[in-house]
Each structure stands twice: as C-alpha cells, then as structure tokens.
XYZ file of C-alpha atoms in Angstrom:
708
model
C 50.197 174.366 203.375
C 51.594 171.343 201.548
C 54.175 172.038 198.852
C 54.853 169.809 195.840
C 58.270 169.970 194.123
C 58.865 168.295 190.764
C 62.209 167.105 189.396
C 62.749 170.542 187.825
C 62.233 172.047 191.270
C 59.048 173.759 190.214
C 56.931 174.312 193.338
C 53.151 174.145 193.686
C 51.047 174.151 196.867
C 47.598 173.759 198.311
C 46.056 174.345 201.715
C 45.674 171.050 203.536
C 44.826 172.170 207.090
C 43.665 175.393 208.643
C 46.263 175.537 211.358
C 49.139 173.006 211.004
C 50.405 170.001 209.050
C 51.832 167.525 211.562
C 52.718 164.437 209.496
C 52.911 163.538 205.772
C 52.990 160.122 204.138
C 53.422 159.703 200.350
C 52.771 156.157 199.148
C 55.463 154.740 196.866
C 53.278 152.666 194.567
C 50.216 154.920 194.417
C 49.761 158.603 193.721
C 48.032 159.078 197.046
C 49.052 161.439 199.819
C 47.973 161.069 203.442
C 48.547 163.587 206.218
C 47.767 164.326 209.848
C 47.103 167.938 210.786
C 45.119 170.383 212.933
C 42.125 172.299 211.666
C 40.894 173.674 215.007
C 42.627 174.523 218.267
C 41.892 172.137 221.117
C 40.481 169.502 218.808
C 42.234 166.200 218.110
C 44.220 166.156 214.854
C 42.546 164.682 211.769
C 43.719 162.395 208.984
C 43.174 163.517 205.422
C 43.785 161.480 202.265
C 44.191 163.077 198.798
C 44.151 161.534 195.358
C 46.851 163.494 193.534
C 45.616 162.294 190.156
C 42.366 164.188 190.652
C 42.720 167.971 190.885
C 40.296 170.828 190.479
C 40.794 173.859 188.250
C 42.913 175.521 190.932
C 45.290 172.548 191.127
C 43.995 171.389 194.476
C 43.910 167.566 194.751
C 40.707 165.797 195.657
C 40.415 164.953 199.359
C 38.791 161.532 199.485
C 38.759 160.961 203.241
C 38.788 162.881 206.494
C 39.234 160.805 209.640
C 39.407 162.201 213.195
C 42.140 160.766 215.397
C 40.791 159.935 218.845
C 43.021 158.069 221.316
C 41.629 155.005 223.043
C 41.182 156.949 226.314
C 39.416 159.770 224.430
C 41.786 162.309 225.960
C 43.130 164.750 223.343
C 46.748 164.035 222.527
C 49.375 165.004 219.975
C 50.078 162.574 217.144
C 53.724 161.531 217.216
C 53.736 159.006 214.318
C 51.695 158.229 211.236
C 52.099 155.415 208.683
C 50.132 153.972 205.752
C 50.440 150.472 204.235
C 51.053 150.190 200.493
C 48.074 147.830 200.187
C 45.771 150.855 200.871
C 43.969 148.868 203.545
C 45.897 149.814 206.685
C 47.092 152.961 208.380
C 48.054 153.733 211.956
C 48.475 156.719 214.244
C 50.699 156.824 217.333
C 49.983 159.267 220.135
C 52.088 161.127 222.644
C 50.335 159.440 225.591
C 51.364 155.971 224.350
C 48.266 154.685 222.594
C 48.021 153.621 218.946
C 45.061 153.407 216.596
C 44.959 150.981 213.677
C 42.613 151.819 210.807
C 41.478 148.885 208.666
C 39.660 149.241 205.369
C 40.004 151.346 202.246
C 42.137 154.248 203.384
C 41.032 156.479 200.512
C 37.316 156.292 201.248
C 35.005 156.825 204.180
C 33.137 153.551 204.515
C 31.095 151.931 207.227
C 33.157 148.755 206.855
C 36.299 150.597 207.915
C 37.365 149.657 211.437
C 39.380 151.407 214.120
C 41.287 149.160 216.526
C 43.118 150.424 219.567
C 46.322 148.393 219.930
C 47.190 147.361 223.505
C 50.564 149.090 223.767
C 50.421 148.961 227.590
C 52.628 152.020 227.881
C 52.254 155.702 228.671
C 55.365 156.677 226.763
C 55.121 158.505 223.478
C 55.209 156.383 220.333
C 58.508 157.282 218.654
C 58.362 154.996 215.629
C 56.011 152.727 213.666
C 56.361 150.492 210.592
C 54.312 147.923 208.722
C 55.977 144.685 207.613
C 54.728 142.050 205.212
C 51.342 141.704 203.560
C 48.362 139.359 203.414
C 48.341 136.751 206.177
C 51.817 137.743 207.295
C 51.268 141.411 208.158
C 52.932 142.787 211.251
C 53.322 146.182 212.822
C 56.347 147.346 214.784
C 56.174 150.095 217.415
C 58.893 151.772 219.406
C 59.006 154.091 222.375
C 62.051 155.481 224.092
C 62.242 152.342 226.257
C 60.463 149.543 224.363
C 60.226 147.809 221.023
C 57.103 145.736 220.347
C 55.259 144.040 217.494
C 51.647 143.083 216.670
C 50.272 140.409 214.357
C 47.607 142.341 212.477
C 45.827 139.204 211.262
C 44.653 138.471 214.787
C 41.158 139.752 215.547
C 42.512 141.316 218.704
C 46.245 141.872 218.109
C 48.371 141.213 221.165
C 51.510 142.985 222.211
C 54.762 141.077 221.661
C 57.529 142.808 223.603
C 60.777 142.457 221.658
C 63.144 144.614 223.688
C 63.176 146.930 226.682
C 65.271 149.498 224.976
C 63.872 151.918 222.441
C 64.839 155.007 220.519
C 64.106 158.649 219.971
C 61.678 160.062 217.460
C 62.694 159.521 213.791
C 65.263 156.880 214.809
C 63.433 153.754 213.653
C 62.370 152.399 210.258
C 61.690 149.208 208.306
C 64.397 147.771 206.020
C 63.922 146.145 202.620
C 64.699 142.667 201.335
C 68.432 143.192 201.845
C 67.925 142.808 205.597
C 64.824 140.617 205.313
C 62.439 143.497 206.063
C 63.597 143.745 209.658
C 62.667 146.668 211.909
C 65.669 148.897 212.588
C 66.096 150.832 215.816
C 69.069 153.193 216.158
C 69.983 153.915 219.746
C 73.020 155.638 221.185
C 75.196 152.558 221.534
C 74.249 150.560 218.418
C 71.823 149.840 215.630
C 69.466 146.948 216.467
C 67.427 144.781 214.097
C 64.195 142.967 214.957
C 62.146 140.172 213.437
C 58.406 140.002 214.106
C 58.945 137.625 217.022
C 62.506 138.209 218.220
C 65.504 140.478 218.198
C 68.015 140.020 215.405
C 71.633 141.123 214.958
C 73.017 144.574 215.661
C 75.622 146.961 214.256
C 77.926 148.885 216.548
C 77.248 152.383 215.206
C 78.016 154.450 218.304
C 76.980 158.039 218.826
C 73.886 160.008 219.738
C 71.463 159.738 216.835
C 69.173 162.547 215.767
C 67.358 160.652 213.037
C 67.772 157.638 210.765
C 66.204 156.442 207.539
C 66.515 153.630 205.029
C 66.623 153.940 201.240
C 67.491 151.281 198.702
C 70.029 149.384 200.806
C 71.497 152.491 202.429
C 71.135 153.319 206.115
C 71.340 157.086 206.620
C 72.109 158.103 210.187
C 72.278 161.678 211.412
C 74.440 162.035 214.507
C 74.575 164.860 217.027
C 78.070 166.298 217.089
C 79.328 167.533 220.441
C 80.963 170.465 218.772
C 78.809 173.499 218.060
C 78.999 175.421 214.826
C 78.281 179.126 215.170
C 76.492 180.467 212.146
C 75.285 183.997 211.625
C 71.546 184.434 211.507
C 69.591 187.372 210.107
C 67.171 187.409 213.024
C 69.173 186.313 216.065
C 72.599 185.096 216.948
C 71.360 181.560 217.674
C 73.950 178.796 217.680
C 72.996 176.119 215.164
C 73.674 172.561 216.207
C 76.231 170.695 214.159
C 75.288 167.232 212.827
C 77.194 164.489 211.041
C 75.353 162.659 208.271
C 76.714 159.168 207.572
C 75.436 156.912 204.807
C 76.142 153.206 205.316
C 76.094 150.845 202.346
C 74.642 147.837 204.138
C 75.136 145.525 201.179
C 78.850 146.219 200.835
C 79.359 146.816 204.573
C 81.070 150.158 204.057
C 80.586 153.866 204.717
C 79.553 155.422 201.418
C 79.472 159.010 202.727
C 80.094 160.924 205.929
C 80.186 164.676 206.397
C 79.289 167.302 208.993
C 76.235 169.376 208.084
C 74.572 172.160 210.063
C 71.157 171.665 211.603
C 69.813 168.685 209.659
C 66.004 168.756 209.680
C 65.099 165.940 207.266
C 66.698 163.400 204.916
C 64.834 162.398 201.759
C 65.490 160.150 198.765
C 64.072 160.972 195.357
C 65.047 160.811 191.667
C 68.079 158.666 192.493
C 69.640 161.192 194.895
C 69.626 162.063 198.588
C 68.222 165.435 199.635
C 69.053 166.871 203.034
C 67.118 169.782 204.440
C 69.544 171.661 206.667
C 69.637 174.859 208.713
C 67.692 177.847 207.428
C 65.802 175.483 205.058
C 68.708 174.912 202.708
C 68.342 171.805 200.490
C 71.528 169.819 199.909
C 71.644 167.202 197.145
C 73.918 164.144 197.380
C 74.244 162.320 194.068
C 75.551 158.779 193.939
C 78.606 158.503 191.692
C 78.613 155.842 188.991
C 80.168 152.415 189.431
C 83.396 153.281 187.621
C 84.069 156.289 189.812
C 83.367 154.209 192.886
C 85.827 151.585 191.764
C 88.525 154.143 191.002
C 88.111 155.552 194.478
C 88.375 152.103 196.039
C 91.415 151.254 193.915
C 93.220 154.373 195.127
C 92.601 153.250 198.685
C 93.622 149.650 197.828
C 90.210 148.426 198.940
C 90.044 145.720 196.309
C 87.844 143.317 198.275
C 85.221 146.007 198.591
C 85.628 146.845 194.916
C 84.972 143.228 193.968
C 81.857 142.986 196.140
C 80.595 146.288 194.786
C 81.174 145.269 191.180
C 79.342 141.973 191.710
C 76.368 143.663 193.323
C 76.167 146.207 190.511
C 76.419 143.549 187.776
C 79.533 145.134 186.308
C 80.031 142.380 183.753
C 82.704 139.792 183.142
C 85.273 142.051 181.508
C 85.024 144.588 184.306
C 85.426 141.887 186.954
C 88.490 140.459 185.208
C 90.187 143.862 185.253
C 89.516 144.161 189.004
C 90.911 140.686 189.672
C 94.009 141.575 187.663
C 94.581 144.843 189.517
C 94.002 143.137 192.850
C 96.438 140.384 191.924
C 99.051 142.938 190.856
C 98.608 144.817 194.133
C 99.019 141.686 196.262
C 102.025 140.589 194.182
C 103.731 143.955 194.714
C 103.164 143.522 198.465
C 104.746 140.069 198.434
C 101.483 138.232 199.078
C 102.025 135.626 196.367
C 99.386 133.212 197.665
C 96.740 135.914 197.636
C 97.778 137.216 194.225
C 97.640 133.812 192.560
C 94.119 133.361 193.944
C 93.062 136.499 192.100
C 94.969 135.619 188.936
C 93.226 132.241 188.797
C 89.934 134.111 188.460
C 91.234 135.703 185.233
C 91.845 132.381 183.482
C 90.283 132.366 180.058
C 90.517 136.133 179.708
C 93.970 137.327 180.719
C 96.971 136.099 178.717
C 98.520 133.252 180.817
C 102.077 134.316 179.989
C 101.478 137.553 181.935
C 101.029 135.546 185.135
C 103.441 132.717 184.385
C 106.389 135.100 183.932
C 105.762 136.522 187.398
C 106.047 133.132 189.108
C 108.927 131.472 187.268
C 111.209 132.060 190.238
C 111.857 128.832 192.158
C 110.458 130.333 195.362
C 107.058 130.839 193.753
C 106.838 127.436 192.081
C 103.987 126.413 194.416
C 101.905 129.361 193.257
C 102.704 128.674 189.620
C 101.623 125.071 190.116
C 98.241 126.193 191.505
C 97.680 128.460 188.514
C 98.593 125.799 185.974
C 96.402 123.218 187.696
C 93.458 125.593 187.491
C 94.117 126.125 183.787
C 94.034 122.393 183.151
C 90.873 121.907 185.202
C 89.138 124.437 182.975
C 90.452 122.802 179.811
C 92.345 125.931 178.700
C 95.922 124.626 178.860
C 98.071 123.878 175.831
C 101.055 121.528 175.491
C 103.483 124.099 176.887
C 101.342 124.582 179.982
C 101.162 120.823 180.508
C 104.919 120.567 180.179
C 105.436 123.372 182.667
C 102.977 121.927 185.197
C 104.531 118.483 185.111
C 107.989 120.017 185.493
C 106.675 121.833 188.560
C 105.397 118.563 190.026
C 108.682 116.814 189.379
C 110.793 119.646 190.793
C 108.629 119.733 193.902
C 108.713 115.931 194.024
C 104.969 116.161 194.531
C 104.049 112.613 193.588
C 100.615 112.845 195.203
C 99.416 115.617 192.904
C 101.292 114.106 190.002
C 99.363 110.863 190.508
C 96.063 112.720 190.733
C 96.881 114.622 187.560
C 97.901 111.733 185.362
C 95.163 109.406 186.630
C 92.413 111.797 185.549
C 89.496 109.823 184.061
C 89.406 109.887 180.273
C 86.049 111.635 180.388
C 87.633 114.525 182.306
C 90.899 114.654 180.381
C 92.227 118.195 180.280
C 95.791 117.856 179.000
C 97.770 116.484 176.091
C 98.662 112.907 177.017
C 101.759 112.563 174.855
C 103.185 115.769 176.272
C 102.630 114.481 179.794
C 104.304 111.176 178.963
C 107.275 112.910 177.416
C 107.808 115.204 180.405
C 107.504 112.386 182.956
C 109.946 110.339 180.936
C 112.473 113.159 180.705
C 112.209 113.760 184.441
C 112.814 110.106 185.218
C 109.273 109.403 186.421
C 109.066 106.263 184.321
C 106.357 104.675 186.456
C 104.016 107.613 185.893
C 104.853 107.787 182.218
C 104.068 104.077 181.843
C 100.767 104.476 183.703
C 99.758 107.255 181.354
C 100.810 105.368 178.247
C 99.018 102.185 179.247
C 95.871 103.974 180.394
C 95.518 105.988 177.189
C 96.698 103.252 174.801
C 99.871 105.048 173.766
C 101.582 101.783 172.863
C 104.636 103.268 171.174
C 105.408 105.412 174.188
C 104.933 102.502 176.586
C 107.330 100.285 174.663
C 109.875 103.056 174.185
C 110.074 103.556 177.931
C 110.162 99.846 178.791
C 112.776 98.999 176.178
C 114.909 102.120 176.119
C 114.672 103.394 179.692
C 113.620 100.770 182.226
C 114.850 97.873 180.052
C 112.099 95.629 181.348
C 112.103 93.432 178.261
C 109.889 90.678 179.630
C 107.281 93.190 180.720
C 107.414 94.857 177.331
C 106.921 91.522 175.627
C 103.939 90.747 177.847
C 102.451 94.124 176.885
C 102.975 93.401 173.179
C 101.079 90.137 173.546
C 97.974 92.096 174.555
C 98.035 94.384 171.522
C 95.862 93.920 168.449
C 97.371 91.862 165.659
C 98.390 94.758 163.417
C 100.079 96.692 166.220
C 101.837 93.580 167.465
C 103.214 92.951 163.989
C 104.486 96.510 163.539
C 105.923 96.626 167.039
C 107.920 93.443 166.555
C 109.296 94.715 163.264
C 110.492 97.823 165.074
C 111.728 96.404 168.368
C 112.268 92.764 167.432
C 116.089 92.969 167.382
C 116.232 94.433 170.884
C 113.839 91.840 172.243
C 115.644 89.006 170.460
C 118.968 90.101 171.943
C 117.572 90.102 175.480
C 114.712 87.588 175.644
C 115.292 85.378 172.592
C 113.198 82.362 173.602
C 110.104 84.369 174.562
C 110.404 86.589 171.514
C 110.721 83.585 169.224
C 107.620 82.012 170.751
C 105.683 85.217 170.217
C 106.802 85.339 166.602
C 105.779 81.723 166.112
C 102.296 82.504 167.354
C 102.110 85.658 165.291
C 103.076 84.010 162.024
C 101.116 80.778 162.442
C 97.996 82.059 164.199
C 95.636 80.600 161.621
C 97.303 77.221 161.736
C 97.183 77.193 165.521
C 93.484 77.996 165.472
C 92.795 75.126 163.103
C 94.634 72.656 165.305
C 92.938 73.818 168.507
C 89.195 73.779 168.082
C 88.407 74.744 171.682
C 91.171 76.878 173.101
C 91.428 80.095 175.099
C 91.050 83.202 172.975
C 94.096 83.634 170.779
C 95.664 87.081 171.131
C 96.085 87.181 167.369
C 92.583 86.118 166.436
C 92.276 89.074 164.071
C 94.936 87.515 161.860
C 93.050 84.323 161.087
C 91.701 85.668 157.837
C 95.194 86.276 156.521
C 96.913 83.164 157.898
C 99.209 85.127 160.210
C 102.144 87.390 159.462
C 104.747 86.753 156.796
C 107.596 84.962 158.479
C 110.189 86.372 156.083
C 109.400 89.865 157.354
C 110.980 88.998 160.683
C 114.110 87.169 159.545
C 116.218 90.283 159.977
C 115.614 90.469 163.725
C 117.449 87.129 164.196
C 120.730 88.634 163.008
C 122.532 87.740 166.224
C 120.481 84.648 167.035
C 120.886 82.079 164.218
C 119.863 79.194 166.450
C 116.564 80.927 167.264
C 116.103 81.668 163.576
C 116.454 77.957 162.754
C 113.827 77.128 165.378
C 111.534 79.834 164.013
C 111.882 78.800 160.363
C 111.447 75.108 161.153
C 108.205 76.001 162.976
C 106.965 78.007 160.010
C 107.598 75.167 157.563
C 105.996 72.683 159.881
C 102.883 74.732 160.667
C 102.235 76.596 157.447
C 101.129 74.702 154.394
C 102.808 77.105 152.027
C 105.827 78.679 153.637
C 107.558 81.081 151.296
C 110.603 80.299 149.171
C 112.636 82.791 151.211
C 111.926 80.765 154.341
C 113.169 77.564 152.691
C 116.234 79.179 151.181
C 117.179 80.840 154.473
C 116.740 77.677 156.507
C 118.844 75.680 154.050
C 121.548 78.305 154.178
C 121.568 78.071 157.972
C 121.836 74.278 157.817
C 124.750 74.512 155.399
C 126.508 77.103 157.563
C 126.155 74.856 160.598
C 127.591 71.903 158.661
C 130.828 73.809 158.249
C 131.144 74.406 161.957
C 130.150 71.086 163.504
C 132.805 68.518 164.287
C 130.571 65.743 165.535
C 129.810 63.310 162.758
C 126.399 62.409 164.098
C 125.357 66.030 164.224
C 126.749 66.563 160.755
C 124.792 63.635 159.391
C 121.644 64.974 161.079
C 122.100 68.331 159.394
C 122.616 66.706 156.023
C 119.495 64.695 156.547
C 117.504 67.835 157.420
C 118.889 69.688 154.426
C 118.064 66.902 152.026
C 114.579 66.616 153.496
C 114.126 70.340 152.994
C 115.145 70.052 149.353
C 112.796 67.171 148.836
C 109.935 69.210 150.334
C 110.734 72.088 147.998
C 110.695 69.749 145.017
C 107.350 68.328 146.001
C 105.925 71.847 146.339
C 107.533 72.757 143.003
C 109.479 75.684 144.300
C 112.195 77.284 142.197
C 115.448 75.616 143.245
C 117.959 77.731 141.384
C 119.070 79.607 144.480
C 119.333 76.543 146.699
C 121.363 74.851 144.012
C 123.804 77.724 144.124
C 123.870 77.441 147.931
C 124.609 73.739 147.731
C 127.354 74.340 145.205
C 128.898 77.135 147.254
C 128.861 74.979 150.381
C 129.865 71.794 148.481
C 126.833 69.896 149.704
C 127.202 66.952 147.327
C 124.002 65.173 148.317
C 122.014 68.317 147.758
C 123.653 69.083 144.434
C 123.089 65.592 143.056
C 119.507 65.489 144.342
C 118.683 68.786 142.674
C 120.281 67.648 139.371
C 118.346 64.439 139.516
C 115.004 66.030 140.480
C 115.358 68.502 137.626
C 116.418 65.857 135.063
C 119.908 67.304 134.672
C 121.594 63.920 134.195
C 124.486 65.235 132.170
C 125.167 67.679 135.046
C 125.403 64.683 137.366
C 127.904 63.043 135.018
C 129.933 66.209 134.711
C 129.861 66.668 138.519
C 131.442 63.205 138.866
C 133.905 64.076 136.129
C 134.971 67.123 138.127
C 135.317 64.919 141.174
C 137.175 62.327 138.944
C 134.847 59.657 140.246
C 135.143 57.275 137.272
C 133.066 54.500 138.781
C 130.230 56.902 139.647
C 130.304 58.223 136.075
C 129.631 54.748 134.777
C 127.051 54.164 137.506
C 125.240 57.363 136.575
C 125.199 56.335 132.889
C 123.680 53.017 133.841
C 121.059 54.681 136.059
C 119.925 57.344 133.647
C 121.169 56.143 130.258
C 117.722 54.992 129.250
C 116.452 58.525 129.898
C 119.333 60.245 128.147
C 121.269 57.980 125.730
C 123.900 60.683 125.167
C 125.290 60.042 128.634
C 127.353 57.044 127.374
C 128.789 59.085 124.531
C 129.770 61.858 126.948
C 131.360 59.316 129.233
C 133.246 57.658 126.304
C 134.583 60.985 125.121
C 135.682 61.836 128.672
C 137.475 58.535 129.227
C 139.071 58.627 125.739
C 140.589 62.019 126.483
C 141.825 61.124 129.943
C 145.661 61.185 130.000
C 146.505 60.801 133.657
C 144.678 57.604 134.483
C 144.248 54.277 132.745
C 140.540 54.208 131.878
C 140.539 51.150 129.589
C 138.376 49.204 132.001
C 135.792 52.020 132.200
C 135.957 52.489 128.406
C 135.228 48.814 127.967
C 132.152 49.164 130.202
C 130.970 52.145 128.235
C 131.508 50.538 124.799
C 129.046 47.792 125.571
C 126.304 50.432 125.570
C 127.341 52.477 122.482
C 126.495 51.661 118.815
C 129.469 50.960 116.505
C 129.219 54.062 114.353
C 129.476 56.281 117.509
C 132.700 54.447 118.387
C 134.139 55.206 114.930
C 133.317 58.815 115.406
C 135.118 58.687 118.724
C 138.215 57.159 117.114
C 138.208 59.833 114.476
C 138.419 62.499 117.134
C 141.940 61.393 117.890
C 141.280 59.497 121.082
C 144.141 57.725 122.842
C 142.577 54.280 123.026
C 143.400 51.638 120.371
C 141.095 49.825 118.032
C 141.803 46.591 119.849
C 139.526 47.725 122.673
C 136.461 47.556 120.465
C-alpha cells in the first residue's frame, strides 16, 4: 500500500504492489509518483509510474507505466536505489549485486523509443546511493557503494565510469546538494562529509561519527548519527531495545548547527510544508518547525554569536533597519568587552542611521581617540558630517599629530569634498597648523582666511602681498582697504607699488600697448581704484603717501581734489621740518606747481588757500589771490606784512584791472602813524584823480596839502 498524507494529516491510500513497496520517488516539479516494488515472489521488482492528477472513482491514481527491472547479468537481484530526473526523461535503478540500469525516454509512458542502458559500474558491491546532477548537455549521474564513489556523463552514447574516490558510504548516506554547494554530490562517511564534482573530489567537512542516514533540504544537511548509548523503551510486543540516534541539522549557508537532539530509532527524515518530519520508533512522526528570523536572532544574541547573527540576517534579507540594530548590539557587546577596535568597526556600519552622538560619547576618552578618528573619517567619506564633526576630527588629527592623514583629509579633491572648508581652516589655525590651514584656504579660494593667517599668525607680509596680487580686482581693492595699514607698516615700498598699480591700472594699460597681462585688467573700464580711498593706510608712512599721491597726479588725467589737497598739505608740513634751503626751495616749487595744476584744471581752491594761510606759504597765497582775481587781497596781504614797496608794486601791476587799488593804498598810507609814507603817498597820488584826493583829505588823513 502507498499512503498519501495532506497538510491536514488526512490519509488516503491505494494498492500499488501485490507484495511489497521497496522504493518511492515523488518528483518535486510534477505531480508524478514513481515506485519500485514486488508483485510476485521470485520475480525481479518492477517500476511503476502514476499520474496523481488522474484518479478513478475509487481515488486510485492512473498507472501510466510498468517497467520490469532486470540487471545486466539477468540474475534476479534486490533493488537498493531508485531515482528519477525532474526532466521526466531519465530514471535509474541500482541493484544489490552492483549493477545499475539507466532508463532513457519518457518515464511516464511505455514507448518503443525508451532505452535501457546498463552502466559499467565494474563492481559487485551493492549500490548504496545514486543522484542525477545537471540537465541538457551537462547531465551527470553519481553512484556510491560502500567503497567507491563514481560518476557517469549521461550524454555519452556509452557512458564510462569515472572513479572519484575509493571510499564510499552506507545506504541512505549520500545525496545531491543544491546551488548553495554548486550541486555537488555529498557522501557522509564515518570520519567526515565529502563533496564531489562530476570529475573530481571537492572539499570535506569534519562531521565525525557513525552515520545512519543523511539528507539535504533547502541548504540544510540533516545527518542521523548512531549513538553508542542504548535507550531502553518498553514495547507492547517484546522487550526489544530500541537504538538511540542523534539527529543533527547543519545550516550549511551559515556554517552552524541549527538543531541537534537524540531521538529513538529514526527510520526516515522528510521535509514538507516548510518543516522537517522525522519518523521514529514505533512509527511516531516528529515535526521540527523552523523558528522565524527574529527568534533565531534573539537566540544568537543571548549566546553572543553576533557574527552568525549578521550572516543569518543578510541571508534572510532582514532589511536595513534590522541590520543596523544588529550592528549596534554587536558594537555595544564588543565595547563592553574592551574590544574598541572591533566595536568601532560595527558602529561605522550604522552611520546614517544611528545618532552619531551615541558613538562619539563612548570614545571621547583620550585612549580611544584612534577609534573616534576612524569613525569620524567614515562619516566624512559618506558626506554625513556636520561642522562639529569636522572640528572634532581635525582636533583628533592634531592631538595625534597625524600629519599624514591630516594632509590626505585637507587635500581632498573639490569634487569629493565632504567637509566644511571654513571649519577645517579655523580648527587648523587654532591648533597651530598654519601650513595646512593656508593650503586649504588657497585651494578653496578662501582669500580672507588665507590673509588672516599670513598677516595675523605667520606674519609673512611679503607672501601675503604676493597672494593679493593674484586676486581679482574687486577683492584686491577690498583686501587692501582692510589690511593696508598692516602691510604699509611692514612692507611699505611693495605695498605702495601695488596701490599704484591698483589705482592707475587703466593709465598703465594705455601706456603699454603690448605688455604681460595686468593683474588688474578687470579695472580698466573704471580707470582703477579711487586713490583717496587708500590715503588712510599711509597714516604712519607720510613719505610713501607723497610718492603715492605724486604717482596718481602724474598718471591719472583727473586726480581728485582730495588727492591734490592732501599732497599740498604734506608738502607744507615737510617745509616746516626741513632745514636745508635747497630742499625747502624744491618743496616750494612743487607746491606752487601743484597749485598751478589745480588752477588749470579749475579745481576749487578754497581749502588749499586755507592750507597756505595756515602754513604761511606766501608764494601759494599770492598765487591763489592772483589766479582768482583777488587783487585787493594781495594788497591787504602786503599791508599785513607792512611791505610798503610791494603794495605800490601790486597797485602798478593790477591797477588797470582794479582802479580802486590805488585808493585803498592811499587810504592805508594816509592812516599810517608809525612810518613816514610820504614817498609812497607821492607815488600813489600820481595815479589818483584830484577829487579822490580831496575825499582822502576830508577823512582826516595825516598828510598835508603840500604833498598834492
């Protein structure tokens, strides 16, 4: 009888053979059942194939094929193994006397085209195991006896024996694996578990112990061992001693033992509906259900088997969140054990999911600074660090004096930039790593930071000035306004030259038709910077200011009034200090020339007049009076100086332009009490009409009528 059990454990049956069912084979991908059994005593067993989808009114499936099994030597023999290929075109029978028949053709139908091939096993030992491997042009068959393992290429017209090993296995101790082990043939012997390719022996696993049976299901190797100890169990019929077995399930993917337990008298191990079923002593059916992934992980966590938990979670596709939690727990476990290197490796895997502060707080101790550095570097590489993380990482580098990694970090290509540049510059500067801070600033065009460090920290003024020269016009202008005083105090000549170029760029370009590219070429449309904007930086360098202003006036067609006024003021200040007459005369000459230039350009001269008056620059005062037609002011200036001859001379020079000058002079001389001015009065009277003289006499003047 053959019994069918559904998932509700409802049992149905049908008579398959008259005497005995020897072997059953249920195909996985087809609802077809094949079996080897005995219908008559003394007759070779027969193969029967049933289509389980076709049943009669009594529930008996349709038997589509009956095939006698006759060994190659035609001597009746017991069938020890029976297999069917999933392609429905191959099946094989192994006999006790060592021969093997291969049946080619449609296994479900009796056809003339079906062939029977006797494989040359070349052995008299019973066939203990058989398996098909592959399909199509790469179809092989493995056979095992107690002392040999062999293979046959079934695509050959006459398959030849390929001896793989001279050790074999007992009955039910061999099987074919799945893709996890590359469909290798597995043979479990007493000392180990051996794997075989079609043409050679593969690796082995040291699973020691006497094996009773072995099977393979979905990545699990189930081995039933014979236990030396005997378990006495009461029996209703006799007092037989039932042999004790140990069933061990190996998870070959995770390389761990998933289950191991002693069970009495194991007869068969089956896998169906996602569970293992073990038929034990007295036909008891034991079900082993695989626990879910979360229960597995909890079990592994309790045993601190975190590596196995990680591999298991990956293989089961646990998901990102689940993996992160495992990495965190593993990291916490290693940290509690003092394995800081191992823990930080796990924590790095949580970046982007676990709050960084949770890890950072654990490694703030100076002894763990190396681990903290690794974590922070990983954060930056993934672009998940903020300014605080950058600051902390750079502080770690500086405390460790790890210039190699510091260089690698700050010289990251712009395309792979993963930190805030200004933060990095600030930290390097604070730590005294000025060279690195300057490299960062220059590389990423942080001009303000570069100049701050050069001028305030390293005090490399010449280098700072050279850097400023390379900046665009607008940035150069703003930089000099900000740092000009410092530069002028330390490198006055070079700074002045730079300012000259900056303020007269357009003029320089006009004078030099073919010249090297001017660093301030962008200023040509505006004629350069306003010179007066930089006067304040020359506070402690008046000589440089004179040079600068003289250059502006010389090179610019329309220098501003402020430039002229300031330069004149500087000339006048210098006049007070010089003692050399030649130098004094040169300054007066320059000042007068400046005033003349201002007059030509029609600048407002009110302020320079005040300057000349305050500094008692007589030539300047008189020139300004004259250029502005203030002839009476010239006369009055001479009156204040009591220069009587120059009063008369002035009246002669400008009397035709202002005829009141003689009258003013006459009045002045007539009222003079301290000096005898009769001679000067006489000179004046020759140029004044009579009635003006009478008016003068009437004013009560001191001169007599006889002078007229």
